[in-house]
Each structure stands twice: as C-alpha cells, then as structure tokens.
mmCIF file of C-alpha atoms in Angstrom:
data_model
loop_
_atom_site.group_PDB
_atom_site.id
_atom_site.type_symbol
_atom_site.label_atom_id
_atom_site.label_comp_id
_atom_site.label_asym_id
_atom_site.label_seq_id
_atom_site.Cartn_x
_atom_site.Cartn_y
_atom_site.Cartn_z
ATOM 1 C CA MET A 1 -0.022 -0.054 0.017
ATOM 2 C CA ILE A 2 1.278 3.430 -0.817
ATOM 3 C CA PRO A 3 1.744 5.653 2.125
ATOM 4 C CA THR A 4 -0.704 8.511 2.689
ATOM 5 C CA ASP A 5 1.413 10.753 4.902
ATOM 6 C CA SER A 6 2.512 13.643 2.375
ATOM 7 C CA ASP A 7 6.171 13.751 3.332
ATOM 8 C CA THR A 8 6.389 9.950 3.331
ATOM 9 C CA ALA A 9 4.519 9.764 0.013
ATOM 10 C CA THR A 10 7.022 12.300 -1.552
ATOM 11 C CA ASP A 11 10.018 10.166 -0.383
ATOM 12 C CA PHE A 12 8.285 7.207 -1.696
ATOM 13 C CA SER A 13 7.721 8.888 -5.196
ATOM 14 C CA LEU A 14 11.385 10.034 -5.258
ATOM 15 C CA ARG A 15 12.586 6.546 -4.480
ATOM 16 C CA ALA A 16 10.452 5.156 -7.243
ATOM 17 C CA LEU A 17 11.842 7.798 -9.653
ATOM 18 C CA ASN A 18 15.382 6.834 -8.746
ATOM 19 C CA LEU A 19 14.655 3.301 -9.889
ATOM 20 C CA VAL A 20 13.406 4.334 -13.283
ATOM 21 C CA ASN A 21 15.822 3.277 -16.143
ATOM 22 C CA SER A 22 15.815 6.685 -17.787
ATOM 23 C CA GLY A 23 16.852 10.210 -16.858
ATOM 24 C CA ILE A 24 14.065 12.292 -15.323
ATOM 25 C CA ILE A 25 14.525 16.119 -15.114
ATOM 26 C CA VAL A 26 11.620 18.455 -13.794
ATOM 27 C CA LEU A 27 11.982 22.209 -14.503
ATOM 28 C CA ASP A 28 9.879 24.944 -13.103
ATOM 29 C CA ALA A 29 8.504 27.902 -15.064
ATOM 30 C CA HIS A 30 11.958 29.621 -14.628
ATOM 31 C CA HIS A 31 13.745 26.648 -16.190
ATOM 32 C CA LYS A 32 15.231 25.843 -12.888
ATOM 33 C CA ILE A 33 15.790 22.183 -11.939
ATOM 34 C CA VAL A 34 13.498 20.856 -9.149
ATOM 35 C CA LEU A 35 14.087 17.165 -9.773
ATOM 36 C CA TRP A 36 17.060 15.277 -11.006
ATOM 37 C CA ASN A 37 16.670 11.392 -10.599
ATOM 38 C CA GLY A 38 19.381 8.826 -9.752
ATOM 39 C CA TRP A 39 19.688 7.738 -13.430
ATOM 40 C CA MET A 40 21.237 11.186 -14.271
ATOM 41 C CA VAL A 41 23.823 11.206 -11.548
ATOM 42 C CA PRO A 42 26.446 8.753 -12.756
ATOM 43 C CA ARG A 43 25.809 9.631 -16.472
ATOM 44 C CA SER A 44 26.235 13.270 -16.166
ATOM 45 C CA ALA A 45 28.730 13.207 -13.376
ATOM 46 C CA ARG A 46 26.595 15.668 -11.340
ATOM 47 C CA ALA A 47 24.931 15.043 -8.139
ATOM 48 C CA ALA A 48 21.222 16.112 -7.635
ATOM 49 C CA ALA A 49 22.289 18.607 -4.829
ATOM 50 C CA ARG A 50 24.711 20.365 -7.233
ATOM 51 C CA VAL A 51 22.164 21.096 -9.996
ATOM 52 C CA ARG A 52 18.879 21.655 -7.951
ATOM 53 C CA GLU A 53 17.649 25.293 -8.190
ATOM 54 C CA ARG A 54 19.913 25.991 -11.109
ATOM 55 C CA SER A 55 18.852 26.713 -14.636
ATOM 56 C CA LEU A 56 19.072 23.748 -16.921
ATOM 57 C CA PHE A 57 20.849 25.963 -19.473
ATOM 58 C CA GLU A 58 23.443 26.995 -16.795
ATOM 59 C CA VAL A 59 24.108 23.324 -16.260
ATOM 60 C CA PHE A 60 24.139 22.483 -19.908
ATOM 61 C CA PRO A 61 25.022 25.669 -21.759
ATOM 62 C CA GLU A 62 25.218 23.826 -25.119
ATOM 63 C CA LEU A 63 21.498 23.328 -25.060
ATOM 64 C CA ARG A 64 20.968 27.039 -25.778
ATOM 65 C CA GLY A 65 19.622 27.373 -29.254
ATOM 66 C CA SER A 66 18.899 23.569 -29.539
ATOM 67 C CA ARG A 67 15.582 21.750 -30.099
ATOM 68 C CA VAL A 68 15.504 20.775 -26.503
ATOM 69 C CA GLU A 69 15.499 24.393 -25.452
ATOM 70 C CA ALA A 70 12.719 25.186 -28.011
ATOM 71 C CA ALA A 71 10.737 22.185 -26.568
ATOM 72 C CA VAL A 72 11.232 23.424 -22.957
ATOM 73 C CA LEU A 73 10.209 26.923 -23.747
ATOM 74 C CA ALA A 74 7.099 25.820 -25.494
ATOM 75 C CA ALA A 75 6.198 23.358 -22.694
ATOM 76 C CA LEU A 76 6.518 26.149 -20.054
ATOM 77 C CA SER A 77 4.496 28.733 -21.955
ATOM 78 C CA PRO A 78 1.082 29.738 -20.620
ATOM 79 C CA SER A 79 -0.520 28.204 -23.796
ATOM 80 C CA ALA A 80 1.017 24.750 -23.578
ATOM 81 C CA ASP A 81 -1.543 22.226 -24.090
ATOM 82 C CA GLY A 82 -0.069 19.319 -22.221
ATOM 83 C CA ALA A 83 1.138 17.457 -25.265
ATOM 84 C CA SER A 84 4.554 15.825 -25.098
ATOM 85 C CA THR A 85 7.287 16.895 -27.675
ATOM 86 C CA THR A 86 9.796 14.170 -28.814
ATOM 87 C CA ILE A 87 13.137 15.638 -29.971
ATOM 88 C CA PRO A 88 13.835 14.172 -33.498
ATOM 89 C CA GLN A 89 17.139 12.035 -33.447
ATOM 90 C CA SER A 90 17.756 13.510 -36.982
ATOM 91 C CA GLU A 91 18.554 16.758 -35.283
ATOM 92 C CA SER A 92 20.936 15.192 -32.744
ATOM 93 C CA ARG A 93 21.468 11.755 -31.454
ATOM 94 C CA ALA A 94 23.001 12.982 -28.231
ATOM 95 C CA PRO A 95 21.777 16.461 -27.254
ATOM 96 C CA PHE A 96 22.826 16.147 -23.490
ATOM 97 C CA PRO A 97 26.370 15.510 -22.591
ATOM 98 C CA LEU A 98 25.754 12.047 -21.027
ATOM 99 C CA ARG A 99 28.037 9.075 -21.062
ATOM 100 C CA ASP A 100 27.873 5.520 -19.743
ATOM 101 C CA ALA A 101 27.715 5.326 -16.068
ATOM 102 C CA GLY A 102 31.245 5.846 -14.667
ATOM 103 C CA SER A 103 32.811 6.805 -18.042
ATOM 104 C CA PHE A 104 33.888 10.590 -17.996
ATOM 105 C CA ASP A 105 35.710 10.619 -21.395
ATOM 106 C CA GLY A 106 33.804 8.012 -23.398
ATOM 107 C CA PRO A 107 31.440 8.753 -26.296
ATOM 108 C CA ARG A 108 27.997 10.083 -25.580
ATOM 109 C CA ILE A 109 25.191 7.821 -25.244
ATOM 110 C CA ASP A 110 22.541 8.049 -28.031
ATOM 111 C CA GLN A 111 19.333 9.653 -26.514
ATOM 112 C CA ALA A 112 15.604 9.592 -27.094
ATOM 113 C CA VAL A 113 14.344 12.951 -25.373
ATOM 114 C CA THR A 114 10.723 13.874 -24.678
ATOM 115 C CA VAL A 115 9.533 16.989 -23.066
ATOM 116 C CA THR A 116 6.115 17.038 -21.328
ATOM 117 C CA PRO A 117 4.425 20.025 -19.755
ATOM 118 C CA PHE A 118 2.212 19.654 -16.647
ATOM 119 C CA ARG A 119 0.781 21.931 -13.926
ATOM 120 C CA ASP A 120 0.659 21.669 -10.210
ATOM 121 C CA GLY A 121 -2.094 24.017 -9.209
ATOM 122 C CA GLU A 122 -1.107 27.329 -10.798
ATOM 123 C CA GLN A 123 2.535 26.372 -11.182
ATOM 124 C CA ARG A 124 3.711 25.317 -14.455
ATOM 125 C CA TYR A 125 6.361 22.598 -14.900
ATOM 126 C CA CYS A 126 7.877 20.395 -17.530
ATOM 127 C CA MET A 127 9.428 16.867 -17.383
ATOM 128 C CA ILE A 128 12.304 15.892 -19.602
ATOM 129 C CA GLU A 129 12.763 12.197 -20.065
ATOM 130 C CA ILE A 130 16.068 10.950 -21.577
ATOM 131 C CA ARG A 131 16.229 7.289 -22.567
ATOM 132 C CA ASP A 132 19.586 5.523 -23.491
ATOM 133 C CA VAL A 133 18.925 4.133 -26.983
ATOM 134 C CA SER A 134 22.580 3.400 -27.914
ATOM 135 C CA GLY A 135 21.808 -0.403 -28.034
ATOM 136 C CA ALA A 136 18.949 0.192 -30.443
ATOM 137 C CA VAL A 137 21.083 2.515 -32.670
ATOM 138 C CA GLU A 138 23.817 -0.070 -32.685
ATOM 139 C CA ARG A 139 21.480 -2.747 -33.701
ATOM 140 C CA GLU A 140 20.073 -0.587 -36.315
ATOM 141 C CA LYS A 141 23.548 0.058 -37.744
ATOM 142 C CA ARG A 142 24.420 -3.574 -37.668
ATOM 143 C CA LEU A 143 21.121 -4.487 -39.562
ATOM 144 C CA LEU A 144 21.891 -1.653 -42.186
ATOM 145 C CA ASP A 145 25.437 -2.868 -42.563
ATOM 146 C CA HIS A 146 24.249 -6.355 -43.002
ATOM 147 C CA ALA A 147 21.534 -5.417 -45.554
ATOM 148 C CA GLU A 148 24.269 -3.332 -47.497
ATOM 149 C CA SER A 149 26.574 -6.298 -47.479
ATOM 150 C CA LEU A 150 23.723 -8.499 -48.780
ATOM 151 C CA ARG A 151 22.882 -6.008 -51.433
ATOM 152 C CA ALA A 152 26.614 -5.743 -52.402
ATOM 153 C CA ARG A 153 26.980 -9.524 -52.605
ATOM 154 C CA SER A 154 23.707 -9.929 -54.575
ATOM 155 C CA TYR A 155 25.573 -7.771 -57.364
ATOM 156 C CA VAL A 156 28.690 -9.959 -57.454
ATOM 157 C CA ASP A 157 29.121 -12.956 -59.712
ATOM 158 C CA GLY A 158 30.022 -15.764 -57.240
ATOM 159 C CA LEU A 159 32.498 -17.540 -59.622
ATOM 160 C CA THR A 160 34.414 -14.714 -61.153
ATOM 161 C CA GLY A 161 34.166 -11.960 -58.452
ATOM 162 C CA ILE A 162 33.170 -9.221 -61.025
ATOM 163 C CA ALA A 163 29.655 -7.768 -61.250
ATOM 164 C CA ASN A 164 26.816 -10.083 -62.255
ATOM 165 C CA ARG A 165 24.097 -9.688 -64.882
ATOM 166 C CA ARG A 166 21.797 -8.113 -62.256
ATOM 167 C CA TYR A 167 24.244 -5.327 -61.640
ATOM 168 C CA PHE A 168 24.970 -5.061 -65.337
ATOM 169 C CA ASP A 169 21.378 -4.331 -66.016
ATOM 170 C CA VAL A 170 21.198 -1.758 -63.280
ATOM 171 C CA ALA A 171 24.414 -0.011 -64.236
ATOM 172 C CA LEU A 172 23.787 0.147 -68.023
ATOM 173 C CA ASP A 173 20.327 1.572 -67.407
ATOM 174 C CA ARG A 174 21.724 4.218 -65.073
ATOM 175 C CA GLU A 175 24.610 5.167 -67.330
ATOM 176 C CA LEU A 176 22.380 5.363 -70.472
ATOM 177 C CA ARG A 177 20.098 7.849 -68.523
ATOM 178 C CA ARG A 178 23.012 9.925 -67.444
ATOM 179 C CA ALA A 179 24.355 9.885 -71.021
ATOM 180 C CA GLN A 180 20.946 11.115 -72.268
ATOM 181 C CA ARG A 181 20.744 13.744 -69.626
ATOM 182 C CA ALA A 182 24.260 15.055 -70.094
ATOM 183 C CA LYS A 183 24.273 14.543 -73.892
ATOM 184 C CA GLY A 184 27.393 12.443 -73.280
ATOM 185 C CA GLU A 185 28.763 9.287 -74.751
ATOM 186 C CA LEU A 186 28.577 5.636 -73.759
ATOM 187 C CA SER A 187 29.789 2.351 -75.242
ATOM 188 C CA LEU A 188 28.973 -1.193 -74.589
ATOM 189 C CA LEU A 189 31.216 -4.278 -75.283
ATOM 190 C CA LEU A 190 29.754 -7.750 -75.395
ATOM 191 C CA ILE A 191 32.591 -10.475 -75.055
ATOM 192 C CA ASP A 192 32.564 -14.201 -75.690
ATOM 193 C CA ILE A 193 35.355 -16.615 -75.017
ATOM 194 C CA ASP A 194 35.839 -18.431 -78.281
ATOM 195 C CA SER A 195 35.012 -22.211 -78.533
ATOM 196 C CA PHE A 196 34.352 -22.425 -74.787
ATOM 197 C CA LYS A 197 32.379 -25.537 -75.131
ATOM 198 C CA ALA A 198 35.303 -27.383 -76.667
ATOM 199 C CA TYR A 199 37.548 -26.003 -73.744
ATOM 200 C CA ASN A 200 35.103 -27.417 -71.233
ATOM 201 C CA ASP A 201 34.700 -30.767 -73.104
ATOM 202 C CA HIS A 202 38.455 -31.167 -73.265
ATOM 203 C CA PHE A 203 39.730 -29.770 -69.823
ATOM 204 C CA GLY A 204 36.587 -30.401 -67.564
ATOM 205 C CA HIS A 205 34.248 -28.087 -65.933
ATOM 206 C CA GLN A 206 36.539 -27.223 -63.030
ATOM 207 C CA GLN A 207 39.267 -26.068 -65.317
ATOM 208 C CA GLY A 208 36.609 -24.274 -67.409
ATOM 209 C CA ASP A 209 35.560 -22.403 -64.283
ATOM 210 C CA ALA A 210 39.210 -21.398 -63.603
ATOM 211 C CA CYS A 211 39.436 -20.145 -67.285
ATOM 212 C CA LEU A 212 36.326 -17.981 -66.753
ATOM 213 C CA SER A 213 37.781 -16.430 -63.623
ATOM 214 C CA THR A 214 41.073 -15.790 -65.364
ATOM 215 C CA VAL A 215 39.414 -14.025 -68.172
ATOM 216 C CA ALA A 216 37.150 -12.025 -65.871
ATOM 217 C CA GLN A 217 40.057 -10.795 -63.990
ATOM 218 C CA ALA A 218 41.937 -9.918 -67.156
ATOM 219 C CA LEU A 219 38.965 -8.006 -68.306
ATOM 220 C CA ALA A 220 38.553 -6.121 -65.107
ATOM 221 C CA ALA A 221 42.277 -5.292 -65.060
ATOM 222 C CA LYS A 222 41.834 -3.360 -68.377
ATOM 223 C CA LEU A 223 39.066 -1.232 -67.141
ATOM 224 C CA LYS A 224 40.873 1.442 -65.190
ATOM 225 C CA ARG A 225 38.287 4.230 -64.621
ATOM 226 C CA PRO A 226 35.911 4.040 -61.493
ATOM 227 C CA ALA A 227 32.682 4.274 -63.691
ATOM 228 C CA ASP A 228 33.751 1.363 -65.946
ATOM 229 C CA VAL A 229 31.922 -1.703 -65.305
ATOM 230 C CA ALA A 230 33.109 -5.313 -66.110
ATOM 231 C CA ALA A 231 30.316 -7.955 -65.717
ATOM 232 C CA ARG A 232 29.726 -11.484 -66.368
ATOM 233 C CA TYR A 233 26.801 -11.443 -68.715
ATOM 234 C CA GLY A 234 25.997 -15.169 -68.647
ATOM 235 C CA GLY A 235 27.894 -18.452 -69.289
ATOM 236 C CA GLU A 236 31.087 -17.637 -71.021
ATOM 237 C CA GLU A 237 29.801 -14.059 -72.092
ATOM 238 C CA PHE A 238 31.157 -10.826 -70.455
ATOM 239 C CA ALA A 239 30.319 -7.328 -70.880
ATOM 240 C CA ALA A 240 31.982 -3.970 -70.332
ATOM 241 C CA ILE A 241 30.109 -0.632 -69.839
ATOM 242 C CA LEU A 242 32.373 2.323 -70.904
ATOM 243 C CA PRO A 243 30.761 5.722 -69.854
ATOM 244 C CA ASP A 244 32.050 8.878 -71.617
ATOM 245 C CA THR A 245 33.611 6.624 -74.373
ATOM 246 C CA SER A 246 32.916 7.201 -78.077
ATOM 247 C CA LEU A 247 32.596 4.200 -80.562
ATOM 248 C CA GLU A 248 36.221 4.535 -81.941
ATOM 249 C CA GLN A 249 37.644 4.794 -78.402
ATOM 250 C CA ALA A 250 35.540 1.686 -77.443
ATOM 251 C CA ARG A 251 37.049 -0.096 -80.664
ATOM 252 C CA LEU A 252 40.536 0.651 -79.073
ATOM 253 C CA HIS A 253 39.555 -0.605 -75.536
ATOM 254 C CA ALA A 254 38.091 -3.824 -77.146
ATOM 255 C CA ASN A 255 41.261 -4.509 -79.011
ATOM 256 C CA ALA A 256 43.455 -3.924 -76.034
ATOM 257 C CA ILE A 257 41.218 -6.438 -74.170
ATOM 258 C CA ARG A 258 41.339 -8.990 -76.887
ATOM 259 C CA ASP A 259 45.156 -8.729 -77.223
ATOM 260 C CA HIS A 260 45.580 -8.937 -73.506
ATOM 261 C CA VAL A 261 43.776 -12.110 -73.086
ATOM 262 C CA ALA A 262 45.391 -13.686 -76.145
ATOM 263 C CA GLY A 263 48.730 -12.614 -74.668
ATOM 264 C CA LEU A 264 47.946 -14.822 -71.573
ATOM 265 C CA ALA A 265 48.585 -17.884 -73.987
ATOM 266 C CA LEU A 266 46.073 -19.954 -72.146
ATOM 267 C CA PRO A 267 46.170 -23.375 -73.954
ATOM 268 C CA HIS A 268 42.902 -24.224 -75.751
ATOM 269 C CA ALA A 269 41.395 -27.545 -76.652
ATOM 270 C CA PRO A 270 42.658 -29.272 -79.868
ATOM 271 C CA ALA A 271 39.149 -28.874 -81.315
ATOM 272 C CA ALA A 272 39.185 -25.018 -80.887
ATOM 273 C CA HIS A 273 39.466 -22.627 -83.741
ATOM 274 C CA TRP A 274 42.638 -21.012 -82.133
ATOM 275 C CA PRO A 275 45.426 -22.782 -80.095
ATOM 276 C CA MET A 276 45.171 -20.355 -77.329
ATOM 277 C CA VAL A 277 42.128 -18.897 -75.483
ATOM 278 C CA THR A 278 40.695 -15.783 -77.479
ATOM 279 C CA LEU A 279 37.802 -13.411 -77.347
ATOM 280 C CA SER A 280 35.340 -12.166 -79.825
ATOM 281 C CA ILE A 281 34.034 -8.784 -78.907
ATOM 282 C CA GLY A 282 31.045 -6.759 -80.383
ATOM 283 C CA VAL A 283 30.860 -3.026 -79.763
ATOM 284 C CA ALA A 284 28.064 -0.512 -79.917
ATOM 285 C CA SER A 285 27.671 3.023 -78.682
ATOM 286 C CA PHE A 286 24.685 5.201 -77.581
ATOM 287 C CA ASP A 287 23.257 7.610 -80.158
ATOM 288 C CA ARG A 288 20.193 9.720 -79.894
ATOM 289 C CA GLU A 289 18.638 8.676 -83.209
ATOM 290 C CA ARG A 290 18.888 4.978 -82.997
ATOM 291 C CA LEU A 291 20.628 3.363 -80.001
ATOM 292 C CA HIS A 292 18.932 5.426 -77.301
ATOM 293 C CA GLU A 293 17.323 2.554 -75.210
ATOM 294 C CA VAL A 294 18.939 -0.344 -73.384
ATOM 295 C CA PRO A 295 17.408 -3.209 -75.533
ATOM 296 C CA ALA A 296 18.577 -1.474 -78.823
ATOM 297 C CA LEU A 297 22.111 -0.971 -77.627
ATOM 298 C CA ILE A 298 22.427 -4.584 -76.432
ATOM 299 C CA GLU A 299 20.980 -5.931 -79.668
ATOM 300 C CA ALA A 300 23.515 -3.886 -81.692
ATOM 301 C CA ALA A 301 26.375 -4.965 -79.517
ATOM 302 C CA ASP A 302 25.086 -8.666 -79.728
ATOM 303 C CA LYS A 303 25.006 -8.493 -83.625
ATOM 304 C CA ALA A 304 28.371 -7.101 -83.724
ATOM 305 C CA LEU A 305 29.674 -9.872 -81.456
ATOM 306 C CA TYR A 306 28.149 -12.661 -83.669
ATOM 307 C CA ALA A 307 29.634 -10.981 -86.781
ATOM 308 C CA ALA A 308 33.023 -11.210 -85.002
ATOM 309 C CA LYS A 309 32.325 -15.026 -84.429
ATOM 310 C CA ARG A 310 31.256 -15.499 -88.219
ATOM 311 C CA GLY A 311 34.272 -13.562 -89.262
ATOM 312 C CA GLY A 312 36.667 -16.165 -87.772
ATOM 313 C CA ARG A 313 36.624 -15.292 -84.022
ATOM 314 C CA ASN A 314 39.390 -13.606 -81.968
ATOM 315 C CA ARG A 315 38.474 -10.233 -83.376
ATOM 316 C CA VAL A 316 36.492 -7.011 -82.721
ATOM 317 C CA VAL A 317 33.571 -5.889 -84.729
ATOM 318 C CA VAL A 318 31.946 -2.543 -84.155
ATOM 319 C CA ASP A 319 28.384 -1.635 -84.796
ATOM 320 C CA GLY A 320 28.308 -0.064 -88.425
ATOM 321 C CA ASP A 321 31.279 -1.965 -89.748
ATOM 322 C CA ALA A 322 30.554 -3.564 -93.098
ATOM 323 C CA SER A 323 30.928 -7.047 -91.554
ATOM 324 C CA ALA A 324 28.204 -6.340 -88.872
#
C-alpha cells in the first residue's frame, strides 16, 4: 500500500523515480531544476544537490539554441496544451552530454528525449525524459550494414568475383540515362570466349571455371576508370560498360582487351579454332537517333559480337562495320 502521509509519499515517489531506467529532469517555469533522478547522476557526473535550483541552461550551456530549449520553452509557456514533444534524433542523437555510467571521457550515449508540460495548481512545470537508445542505434547500424553487405553480394558473380548480370542491368540503365541527360557518350562491349564448349569438353568444368575467372580478372584489369563496369553477362559471355567513351575509343579498348587475353597464352582445346584462349567482341555506342534505349544498344552489340564470331573469332567488330 502506498503511504498516505504527504512527506512519506514524497520520499516514496522519489525512491520510485530513482529506480526508473531513464533520466528524469523536472523544471519549473523559470527553467530551474526541481528534480534530478538517480539515473542522471552517474551519466552526467553531477549529483542532484549540485544542480537543484539551477537553470538547466546553466548546467548544460550547449542546449542554448537547440531543439531541447525550444521544446522546454514551448512546454513552459502559458499556452502549453499538455502534449509531449519528442526531439527528433535526426537533429541530434546526443543532445545532452551524457556518457555511460562511470565513463567521464567516453562517447556520448545516443538519446531519445521527450519533453512533457504539466501543472501543479497554478504552477507550470515540464518533465524531460531521456532514454539511452545506444543499443537500439547499434542494432540498427548492424542491420543496415548487414543489408548493405547482402545487397553488395547480390551484385557480384560468385564464380568470377566481378559484377553479375543483375548489376549489369542496373548499371547500363543508369549510365544510359546519364548519357541522355548530359548529352554524353556511352559504349558497350559484349565479349565471348571463343570455342568455350570445346574447352570445357577437353579440360573439364573445373578447369573451365578457372578459365572463366582468369578471363574475368583480365577484363577487369583493363578497365581502369571508376565508372567502368566489367560484368559476367552469362555463361562464357562478359560485358563492359564504358561511360564517356566514343565508338572509336571503345574499339581501341576492345582490341586492348582482346590482345591482353590472347597474350596470356592459355592453352585451348585441340578442337578449338585457335590454339590459345581468345575473345570475340562486339561494340556498340549510344546515339540519340537509333541506339537510345537499353534493348537496342544490347541488340546492336550482340549483332556485332556474332559478326565477329562468323568472321573467324578472335576479333573485334563494331556496330556499323561492313562485316556487322
């Protein structure tokens, strides 16, 4: 049973407030502290006796001009309607200089702060509640990091370590839109390992996977700029997205890639067209009249690629060449 004697009841209430797992500060109409519960003491390094009857903004000068001050002034105004105000964490995660209990130089705890006006007869007061939400913030950060990690992994080809088809689709659409807005240039390379079925049949799928990885890394090594994208398009096909690259510049890039892989001198199967692993590459570039959509750009590069295959493999064909 709660004691009925007023002084005893007051002591009982204070003991109960000191057990609350959050900071409780009560201010009078002059912003002076009339209550400072036990939770606040170790986290602020200030005993209740030191702060009582002092202005909150004298104890914490940095609160001047903050959302906390605005909420306190509103709560203590004669027109206050009794509604609580929650301080958005987007403004400040740690408005009060509070730290873990016993830590005098550690990082501030993340806080959820609520300001509530109330009256006792004719006297106006407000209560500030401060909850430590550091654990929730840390959990949220871990979840966001985990989600970002999953998203990043979903864009990587598991075998070769370069971008996968999903990322290729996103990146090509993004870069094409950018080229359209900026009236810039964009080129696409579709790349195929020549006679790869013969390679797999002769060396086996494990060695075939190693070959795919080697070619993927060789492709990625030739794309130096941050916006360039090397991707596995599917099976033994790869792709390169080259922003700010003209058709003729893309032809030079494609031939450099083809020469680089041929220079690796990876032995091919006896049934292959060439004695070493080679690439056929089709090239197409964005233009505003004809190749201004993703499907059209891919189709043009694909036709150029198959023209390179028909022309004897180990070669580059550009959209618009006579052979294409």
